[in-house]
Amino acid sequence: AMTVGNPQIEKLIDVSKRLEGLARHASTHAAGIVISDKPMLDYLPLYKGKEGEIVTQYDMKLVEKVGLIKFDFLGLRTMTVVEDALDIIAGAGKPRPDLDTLALTDKATYDIFCSGDTDGIFQVESSGMRKYLRMLKPTCFEDIIAMLALYRPGPLGSGMVDEFIKRKHGQIQVSYPHPSLEETLKPTYGVIVYQEQVMSCARVIANYTLGGADLLRRAMGKKKAEEMAKERQKFMVGARENKIADATAAEIFDLMEKFAEYGFNKSHSAAYALISYYTAYLKAHYPVEFMASIISSELANTDKVFTYINACREMHIPVVPPDVNVSESRFSVLDGKVIFGLAGIKGVGEDAVGEIVAERQENGPFKDIYDLCERVNLRKINKRTLEALIKAGALDCLGKTRAGHMAALERAVSMGQKKAKEKAQGMISMLDLLGGGAGGKANGEEPAAPLIADEDVPEWGDEEKMRLEKEALGFFLSSHPLLRYRHELRRLNLTNLAELKELPGGTMVRVAALVTSLREYINKKGDKMAFLQLEDLTGTGECTLFSNVYLEARELLAQDQPLVFEGKV
């Protein structure tokens, strides 16, 4: 009715109808690999992708229909974390643990899962998962496989997870739908958790073949009514062969059907559980190396780096500020401490860092800022980079105050550039000498101008020092405005920001925190309200101030001081 008489809209609808349903582009599954026993073209048409890679023109459903098999290969960042941790361990001269032969019965590893101390542990970092792990208290590898399979919206909503935990701890008696299913369901305390268990039940109760059981699993997952009616018939016939009463068989079929919706693929869960176990094992036995490796893997994500550095504090692992004479590019380990990696400083690129580390490894530590500027390639390391290094405290090892280094920077850079130029020209005059040409003046170097007395530059005040350090790192490292109130925080019985994540919405809490950013917003009535980013020693969070509170608190917020907030989660 709308389109009548409006030619623009008529045209729009006409064009839209023609476009609807057309393929805009051919999308490629990022990890799907198709495998064939004969040349692919015997089965299906192919085409070349953007990078010249060979891609099937059919989608995954049709690929299977024509008789080919598709595998998905996942790349996980955690695999790199594990590998890096092993390298750091070996680099420190300790024997490299052999994960392939690792026993899955290590008590210290299970303690990490039981306590929910799972920062950096694959798949189990979320607050909800920590809560369930503390309730479950896993004691064997099967428990971890099950928890990864169960921690999803379906099973959580259905009460399955609570049932599973109660059965493990003997609060509910473990029972089986039929005695013959004990072997299949024993590892999960009689609860059907996996798709493989649904298949196994069909084989044990109704003599299904492996292939038949897989088709049944698929039909149950898709909830196709007519297929299910056929399968139920087949199941009942099979159960009678095993002398199982019709009523019992029907009950078991219903049970399988109910759990097939929630069932997770056990082999997938087991593979993930193994990686989760590896990370927990490394954290339990090589905590410093593991934390250095996990922080390095998240260098681009300041929030994560901050979280993990705080986790180090909780674990009593010292994190040493960046230092051009000790730090590597990534986070590293020395004498049981985590050394801040130079690449973790904002505005310091990988190239610049590589240049500093390589020069230091080749020709020894830097003596002072002049020595640094003479020895590194100033085309790769500009003044902004050097300023970031000073603010971050990475040049503290070179003797001066941070303010002193800042005052000397201009001169150090120009002296470095002059030296580089002389070196280049020196090469030219050597060539001149060899060719007998008129070389430059003999090497009577002018005496260097006297150095500025930059030792006399007063150091920045604590507040300024912390502010600039935060600018360079994205958070407070060497000291935090809240650190000096640590005892008061305990005495006042306040909640920290990390604990908030565990609490149900609506809980009233009191939090001591620093405001790191403030966004004003005009509400529908035209009143000003504000959204704040907060930070304390454990992490970051967001807080909304409604207009009445914001009007009262504006003056306080302007002072950049730690504040106590009271409010609802």
PDB file of N, CA and C in Angstrom, residues 490-564:
ATOM      1  N   ARG A 490      41.134  -3.746  53.562  1.00  0.00           N
ATOM      2  CA  ARG A 490      40.769  -4.967  54.295  1.00  0.00           C
ATOM      3  C   ARG A 490      39.878  -4.631  55.489  1.00  0.00           C
ATOM      4  N   ARG A 491      40.282  -3.564  56.197  1.00  0.00           N
ATOM      5  CA  ARG A 491      39.570  -3.211  57.430  1.00  0.00           C
ATOM      6  C   ARG A 491      38.126  -2.799  57.132  1.00  0.00           C
ATOM      7  N   LEU A 492      37.926  -2.096  56.023  1.00  0.00           N
ATOM      8  CA  LEU A 492      36.584  -1.609  55.684  1.00  0.00           C
ATOM      9  C   LEU A 492      35.722  -2.708  55.053  1.00  0.00           C
ATOM     10  N   ASN A 493      36.347  -3.871  54.837  1.00  0.00           N
ATOM     11  CA  ASN A 493      35.619  -5.022  54.296  1.00  0.00           C
ATOM     12  C   ASN A 493      34.929  -4.686  52.969  1.00  0.00           C
ATOM     13  N   LEU A 494      35.706  -4.104  52.049  1.00  0.00           N
ATOM     14  CA  LEU A 494      35.148  -3.722  50.747  1.00  0.00           C
ATOM     15  C   LEU A 494      35.258  -4.896  49.768  1.00  0.00           C
ATOM     16  N   THR A 495      34.467  -4.821  48.703  1.00  0.00           N
ATOM     17  CA  THR A 495      34.530  -5.849  47.657  1.00  0.00           C
ATOM     18  C   THR A 495      35.469  -5.338  46.573  1.00  0.00           C
ATOM     19  N   ASN A 496      36.309  -6.223  45.988  1.00  0.00           N
ATOM     20  CA  ASN A 496      37.133  -5.730  44.877  1.00  0.00           C
ATOM     21  C   ASN A 496      36.448  -6.021  43.537  1.00  0.00           C
ATOM     22  N   LEU A 497      36.945  -5.380  42.475  1.00  0.00           N
ATOM     23  CA  LEU A 497      36.258  -5.470  41.178  1.00  0.00           C
ATOM     24  C   LEU A 497      36.259  -6.895  40.614  1.00  0.00           C
ATOM     25  N   ALA A 498      37.303  -7.677  40.923  1.00  0.00           N
ATOM     26  CA  ALA A 498      37.336  -9.053  40.410  1.00  0.00           C
ATOM     27  C   ALA A 498      36.225  -9.875  41.068  1.00  0.00           C
ATOM     28  N   GLU A 499      35.972  -9.627  42.355  1.00  0.00           N
ATOM     29  CA  GLU A 499      34.931 -10.391  43.073  1.00  0.00           C
ATOM     30  C   GLU A 499      33.530 -10.058  42.557  1.00  0.00           C
ATOM     31  N   LEU A 500      33.362  -8.841  42.047  1.00  0.00           N
ATOM     32  CA  LEU A 500      32.034  -8.432  41.550  1.00  0.00           C
ATOM     33  C   LEU A 500      31.532  -9.383  40.479  1.00  0.00           C
ATOM     34  N   LYS A 501      32.495  -9.882  39.647  1.00  0.00           N
ATOM     35  CA  LYS A 501      32.087 -10.732  38.522  1.00  0.00           C
ATOM     36  C   LYS A 501      31.380 -11.996  39.015  1.00  0.00           C
ATOM     37  N   GLU A 502      31.683 -12.393  40.250  1.00  0.00           N
ATOM     38  CA  GLU A 502      31.104 -13.635  40.784  1.00  0.00           C
ATOM     39  C   GLU A 502      29.715 -13.399  41.394  1.00  0.00           C
ATOM     40  N   LEU A 503      29.375 -12.115  41.683  1.00  0.00           N
ATOM     41  CA  LEU A 503      28.163 -11.859  42.470  1.00  0.00           C
ATOM     42  C   LEU A 503      26.926 -11.742  41.593  1.00  0.00           C
ATOM     43  N   PRO A 504      25.767 -12.187  42.104  1.00  0.00           N
ATOM     44  CA  PRO A 504      24.532 -12.061  41.307  1.00  0.00           C
ATOM     45  C   PRO A 504      24.125 -10.599  41.172  1.00  0.00           C
ATOM     46  N   GLY A 505      23.471 -10.255  40.051  1.00  0.00           N
ATOM     47  CA  GLY A 505      23.019  -8.885  39.819  1.00  0.00           C
ATOM     48  C   GLY A 505      22.102  -8.434  40.948  1.00  0.00           C
ATOM     49  N   GLY A 506      22.183  -7.122  41.278  1.00  0.00           N
ATOM     50  CA  GLY A 506      21.304  -6.594  42.323  1.00  0.00           C
ATOM     51  C   GLY A 506      21.921  -6.592  43.713  1.00  0.00           C
ATOM     52  N   THR A 507      23.079  -7.272  43.875  1.00  0.00           N
ATOM     53  CA  THR A 507      23.731  -7.278  45.197  1.00  0.00           C
ATOM     54  C   THR A 507      24.257  -5.885  45.521  1.00  0.00           C
ATOM     55  N   MET A 508      24.036  -5.418  46.753  1.00  0.00           N
ATOM     56  CA  MET A 508      24.596  -4.119  47.170  1.00  0.00           C
ATOM     57  C   MET A 508      26.049  -4.316  47.606  1.00  0.00           C
ATOM     58  N   VAL A 509      26.962  -3.506  47.075  1.00  0.00           N
ATOM     59  CA  VAL A 509      28.376  -3.657  47.446  1.00  0.00           C
ATOM     60  C   VAL A 509      29.016  -2.290  47.664  1.00  0.00           C
ATOM     61  N   ARG A 510      30.185  -2.307  48.330  1.00  0.00           N
ATOM     62  CA  ARG A 510      31.007  -1.098  48.427  1.00  0.00           C
ATOM     63  C   ARG A 510      32.371  -1.426  47.819  1.00  0.00           C
ATOM     64  N   VAL A 511      32.840  -0.537  46.952  1.00  0.00           N
ATOM     65  CA  VAL A 511      34.075  -0.783  46.195  1.00  0.00           C
ATOM     66  C   VAL A 511      34.971   0.446  46.286  1.00  0.00           C
ATOM     67  N   ALA A 512      36.273   0.226  46.530  1.00  0.00           N
ATOM     68  CA  ALA A 512      37.215   1.350  46.460  1.00  0.00           C
ATOM     69  C   ALA A 512      37.904   1.277  45.111  1.00  0.00           C
ATOM     70  N   ALA A 513      37.867   2.364  44.350  1.00  0.00           N
ATOM     71  CA  ALA A 513      38.452   2.302  43.011  1.00  0.00           C
ATOM     72  C   ALA A 513      38.884   3.676  42.535  1.00  0.00           C
ATOM     73  N   LEU A 514      39.612   3.640  41.425  1.00  0.00           N
ATOM     74  CA  LEU A 514      40.099   4.861  40.796  1.00  0.00           C
ATOM     75  C   LEU A 514      39.292   5.053  39.520  1.00  0.00           C
ATOM     76  N   VAL A 515      38.900   6.286  39.223  1.00  0.00           N
ATOM     77  CA  VAL A 515      38.153   6.544  37.984  1.00  0.00           C
ATOM     78  C   VAL A 515      39.173   6.770  36.874  1.00  0.00           C
ATOM     79  N   THR A 516      39.148   5.921  35.837  1.00  0.00           N
ATOM     80  CA  THR A 516      40.147   6.082  34.765  1.00  0.00           C
ATOM     81  C   THR A 516      39.578   6.833  33.564  1.00  0.00           C
ATOM     82  N   SER A 517      38.234   6.812  33.414  1.00  0.00           N
ATOM     83  CA  SER A 517      37.662   7.655  32.356  1.00  0.00           C
ATOM     84  C   SER A 517      36.204   7.932  32.683  1.00  0.00           C
ATOM     85  N   LEU A 518      35.705   9.046  32.137  1.00  0.00           N
ATOM     86  CA  LEU A 518      34.350   9.470  32.447  1.00  0.00           C
ATOM     87  C   LEU A 518      33.684   9.932  31.158  1.00  0.00           C
ATOM     88  N   ARG A 519      32.490   9.392  30.904  1.00  0.00           N
ATOM     89  CA  ARG A 519      31.753   9.783  29.690  1.00  0.00           C
ATOM     90  C   ARG A 519      30.431  10.401  30.138  1.00  0.00           C
ATOM     91  N   GLU A 520      30.189  11.663  29.791  1.00  0.00           N
ATOM     92  CA  GLU A 520      28.914  12.296  30.160  1.00  0.00           C
ATOM     93  C   GLU A 520      27.845  11.914  29.162  1.00  0.00           C
ATOM     94  N   TYR A 521      26.582  11.901  29.631  1.00  0.00           N
ATOM     95  CA  TYR A 521      25.489  11.492  28.763  1.00  0.00           C
ATOM     96  C   TYR A 521      24.260  12.289  29.178  1.00  0.00           C
ATOM     97  N   ILE A 522      23.513  12.795  28.233  1.00  0.00           N
ATOM     98  CA  ILE A 522      22.292  13.539  28.579  1.00  0.00           C
ATOM     99  C   ILE A 522      21.129  12.558  28.469  1.00  0.00           C
ATOM    100  N   ASN A 523      20.386  12.357  29.564  1.00  0.00           N
ATOM    101  CA  ASN A 523      19.282  11.390  29.498  1.00  0.00           C
ATOM    102  C   ASN A 523      18.046  12.018  28.842  1.00  0.00           C
ATOM    103  N   LYS A 524      16.957  11.233  28.746  1.00  0.00           N
ATOM    104  CA  LYS A 524      15.780  11.709  28.004  1.00  0.00           C
ATOM    105  C   LYS A 524      15.181  12.974  28.619  1.00  0.00           C
ATOM    106  N   LYS A 525      15.342  13.114  29.937  1.00  0.00           N
ATOM    107  CA  LYS A 525      14.785  14.317  30.594  1.00  0.00           C
ATOM    108  C   LYS A 525      15.676  15.539  30.389  1.00  0.00           C
ATOM    109  N   GLY A 526      16.865  15.304  29.803  1.00  0.00           N
ATOM    110  CA  GLY A 526      17.781  16.420  29.603  1.00  0.00           C
ATOM    111  C   GLY A 526      18.746  16.609  30.760  1.00  0.00           C
ATOM    112  N   ASP A 527      18.763  15.651  31.708  1.00  0.00           N
ATOM    113  CA  ASP A 527      19.711  15.755  32.821  1.00  0.00           C
ATOM    114  C   ASP A 527      21.006  15.034  32.479  1.00  0.00           C
ATOM    115  N   LYS A 528      22.102  15.516  33.101  1.00  0.00           N
ATOM    116  CA  LYS A 528      23.405  14.882  32.844  1.00  0.00           C
ATOM    117  C   LYS A 528      23.593  13.674  33.749  1.00  0.00           C
ATOM    118  N   MET A 529      24.025  12.567  33.140  1.00  0.00           N
ATOM    119  CA  MET A 529      24.461  11.420  33.943  1.00  0.00           C
ATOM    120  C   MET A 529      25.841  11.016  33.427  1.00  0.00           C
ATOM    121  N   ALA A 530      26.457   9.998  34.045  1.00  0.00           N
ATOM    122  CA  ALA A 530      27.829   9.671  33.617  1.00  0.00           C
ATOM    123  C   ALA A 530      28.090   8.176  33.663  1.00  0.00           C
ATOM    124  N   PHE A 531      28.923   7.728  32.742  1.00  0.00           N
ATOM    125  CA  PHE A 531      29.437   6.353  32.753  1.00  0.00           C
ATOM    126  C   PHE A 531      30.919   6.423  33.105  1.00  0.00           C
ATOM    127  N   LEU A 532      31.344   5.665  34.109  1.00  0.00           N
ATOM    128  CA  LEU A 532      32.739   5.709  34.541  1.00  0.00           C
ATOM    129  C   LEU A 532      33.421   4.376  34.283  1.00  0.00           C
ATOM    130  N   GLN A 533      34.701   4.443  33.915  1.00  0.00           N
ATOM    131  CA  GLN A 533      35.549   3.235  33.928  1.00  0.00           C
ATOM    132  C   GLN A 533      36.273   3.252  35.268  1.00  0.00           C
ATOM    133  N   LEU A 534      36.194   2.150  36.002  1.00  0.00           N
ATOM    134  CA  LEU A 534      36.865   2.076  37.296  1.00  0.00           C
ATOM    135  C   LEU A 534      38.007   1.079  37.227  1.00  0.00           C
ATOM    136  N   GLU A 535      38.942   1.238  38.160  1.00  0.00           N
ATOM    137  CA  GLU A 535      40.049   0.282  38.215  1.00  0.00           C
ATOM    138  C   GLU A 535      40.490   0.169  39.669  1.00  0.00           C
ATOM    139  N   ASP A 536      40.779  -1.070  40.114  1.00  0.00           N
ATOM    140  CA  ASP A 536      41.411  -1.234  41.424  1.00  0.00           C
ATOM    141  C   ASP A 536      42.590  -2.190  41.256  1.00  0.00           C
ATOM    142  N   LEU A 537      43.068  -2.768  42.356  1.00  0.00           N
ATOM    143  CA  LEU A 537      44.271  -3.611  42.250  1.00  0.00           C
ATOM    144  C   LEU A 537      43.979  -4.949  41.575  1.00  0.00           C
ATOM    145  N   THR A 538      42.699  -5.272  41.356  1.00  0.00           N
ATOM    146  CA  THR A 538      42.395  -6.601  40.804  1.00  0.00           C
ATOM    147  C   THR A 538      41.874  -6.540  39.386  1.00  0.00           C
ATOM    148  N   GLY A 539      41.472  -5.371  38.918  1.00  0.00           N
ATOM    149  CA  GLY A 539      40.941  -5.344  37.554  1.00  0.00           C
ATOM    150  C   GLY A 539      40.174  -4.069  37.268  1.00  0.00           C
ATOM    151  N   THR A 540      39.338  -4.118  36.213  1.00  0.00           N
ATOM    152  CA  THR A 540      38.612  -2.934  35.784  1.00  0.00           C
ATOM    153  C   THR A 540      37.121  -3.230  35.760  1.00  0.00           C
ATOM    154  N   GLY A 541      36.306  -2.191  35.717  1.00  0.00           N
ATOM    155  CA  GLY A 541      34.861  -2.372  35.657  1.00  0.00           C
ATOM    156  C   GLY A 541      34.203  -1.080  35.220  1.00  0.00           C
ATOM    157  N   GLU A 542      32.876  -1.130  35.020  1.00  0.00           N
ATOM    158  CA  GLU A 542      32.168   0.060  34.567  1.00  0.00           C
ATOM    159  C   GLU A 542      31.110   0.425  35.590  1.00  0.00           C
ATOM    160  N   CYS A 543      30.840   1.727  35.754  1.00  0.00           N
ATOM    161  CA  CYS A 543      29.874   2.160  36.759  1.00  0.00           C
ATOM    162  C   CYS A 543      29.007   3.261  36.152  1.00  0.00           C
ATOM    163  N   THR A 544      27.716   3.192  36.391  1.00  0.00           N
ATOM    164  CA  THR A 544      26.793   4.214  35.888  1.00  0.00           C
ATOM    165  C   THR A 544      26.372   5.119  37.038  1.00  0.00           C
ATOM    166  N   LEU A 545      26.503   6.421  36.857  1.00  0.00           N
ATOM    167  CA  LEU A 545      26.025   7.363  37.872  1.00  0.00           C
ATOM    168  C   LEU A 545      24.771   8.055  37.331  1.00  0.00           C
ATOM    169  N   PHE A 546      23.631   7.875  38.008  1.00  0.00           N
ATOM    170  CA  PHE A 546      22.412   8.557  37.564  1.00  0.00           C
ATOM    171  C   PHE A 546      22.520  10.038  37.908  1.00  0.00           C
ATOM    172  N   SER A 547      21.650  10.844  37.284  1.00  0.00           N
ATOM    173  CA  SER A 547      21.872  12.298  37.321  1.00  0.00           C
ATOM    174  C   SER A 547      21.943  12.864  38.740  1.00  0.00           C
ATOM    175  N   ASN A 548      21.041  12.394  39.656  1.00  0.00           N
ATOM    176  CA  ASN A 548      21.069  12.993  41.004  1.00  0.00           C
ATOM    177  C   ASN A 548      22.420  12.756  41.697  1.00  0.00           C
ATOM    178  N   VAL A 549      22.972  11.536  41.558  1.00  0.00           N
ATOM    179  CA  VAL A 549      24.269  11.219  42.192  1.00  0.00           C
ATOM    180  C   VAL A 549      25.391  11.976  41.488  1.00  0.00           C
ATOM    181  N   TYR A 550      25.305  12.007  40.151  1.00  0.00           N
ATOM    182  CA  TYR A 550      26.378  12.637  39.380  1.00  0.00           C
ATOM    183  C   TYR A 550      26.519  14.119  39.745  1.00  0.00           C
ATOM    184  N   LEU A 551      25.374  14.814  39.894  1.00  0.00           N
ATOM    185  CA  LEU A 551      25.424  16.243  40.235  1.00  0.00           C
ATOM    186  C   LEU A 551      26.147  16.454  41.561  1.00  0.00           C
ATOM    187  N   GLU A 552      25.853  15.575  42.546  1.00  0.00           N
ATOM    188  CA  GLU A 552      26.494  15.707  43.854  1.00  0.00           C
ATOM    189  C   GLU A 552      27.979  15.358  43.803  1.00  0.00           C
ATOM    190  N   ALA A 553      28.313  14.354  42.991  1.00  0.00           N
ATOM    191  CA  ALA A 553      29.671  13.784  43.057  1.00  0.00           C
ATOM    192  C   ALA A 553      30.654  14.414  42.079  1.00  0.00           C
ATOM    193  N   ARG A 554      30.174  15.370  41.263  1.00  0.00           N
ATOM    194  CA  ARG A 554      31.053  15.896  40.204  1.00  0.00           C
ATOM    195  C   ARG A 554      32.362  16.468  40.728  1.00  0.00           C
ATOM    196  N   GLU A 555      32.281  17.201  41.833  1.00  0.00           N
ATOM    197  CA  GLU A 555      33.492  17.828  42.375  1.00  0.00           C
ATOM    198  C   GLU A 555      34.508  16.766  42.800  1.00  0.00           C
ATOM    199  N   LEU A 556      33.992  15.713  43.457  1.00  0.00           N
ATOM    200  CA  LEU A 556      34.869  14.621  43.914  1.00  0.00           C
ATOM    201  C   LEU A 556      35.574  13.979  42.733  1.00  0.00           C
ATOM    202  N   LEU A 557      34.821  13.778  41.655  1.00  0.00           N
ATOM    203  CA  LEU A 557      35.377  13.069  40.491  1.00  0.00           C
ATOM    204  C   LEU A 557      36.497  13.863  39.848  1.00  0.00           C
ATOM    205  N   ALA A 558      36.440  15.194  39.992  1.00  0.00           N
ATOM    206  CA  ALA A 558      37.449  16.033  39.330  1.00  0.00           C
ATOM    207  C   ALA A 558      38.811  15.924  40.007  1.00  0.00           C
ATOM    208  N   GLN A 559      38.868  15.334  41.242  1.00  0.00           N
ATOM    209  CA  GLN A 559      40.123  15.397  42.000  1.00  0.00           C
ATOM    210  C   GLN A 559      41.087  14.246  41.702  1.00  0.00           C
ATOM    211  N   ASP A 560      40.631  13.285  40.884  1.00  0.00           N
ATOM    212  CA  ASP A 560      41.532  12.197  40.502  1.00  0.00           C
ATOM    213  C   ASP A 560      42.066  11.433  41.712  1.00  0.00           C
ATOM    214  N   GLN A 561      41.207  11.219  42.702  1.00  0.00           N
ATOM    215  CA  GLN A 561      41.605  10.499  43.916  1.00  0.00           C
ATOM    216  C   GLN A 561      40.879   9.152  43.959  1.00  0.00           C
ATOM    217  N   PRO A 562      41.415   8.162  44.692  1.00  0.00           N
ATOM    218  CA  PRO A 562      40.653   6.920  44.875  1.00  0.00           C
ATOM    219  C   PRO A 562      39.370   7.212  45.658  1.00  0.00           C
ATOM    220  N   LEU A 563      38.267   6.609  45.230  1.00  0.00           N
ATOM    221  CA  LEU A 563      36.973   6.879  45.858  1.00  0.00           C
ATOM    222  C   LEU A 563      36.323   5.574  46.300  1.00  0.00           C
ATOM    223  N   VAL A 564      35.384   5.689  47.257  1.00  0.00           N
ATOM    224  CA  VAL A 564      34.582   4.518  47.617  1.00  0.00           C
ATOM    225  C   VAL A 564      33.219   4.671  46.958  1.00  0.00           C
TER     226      VAL A 564
END
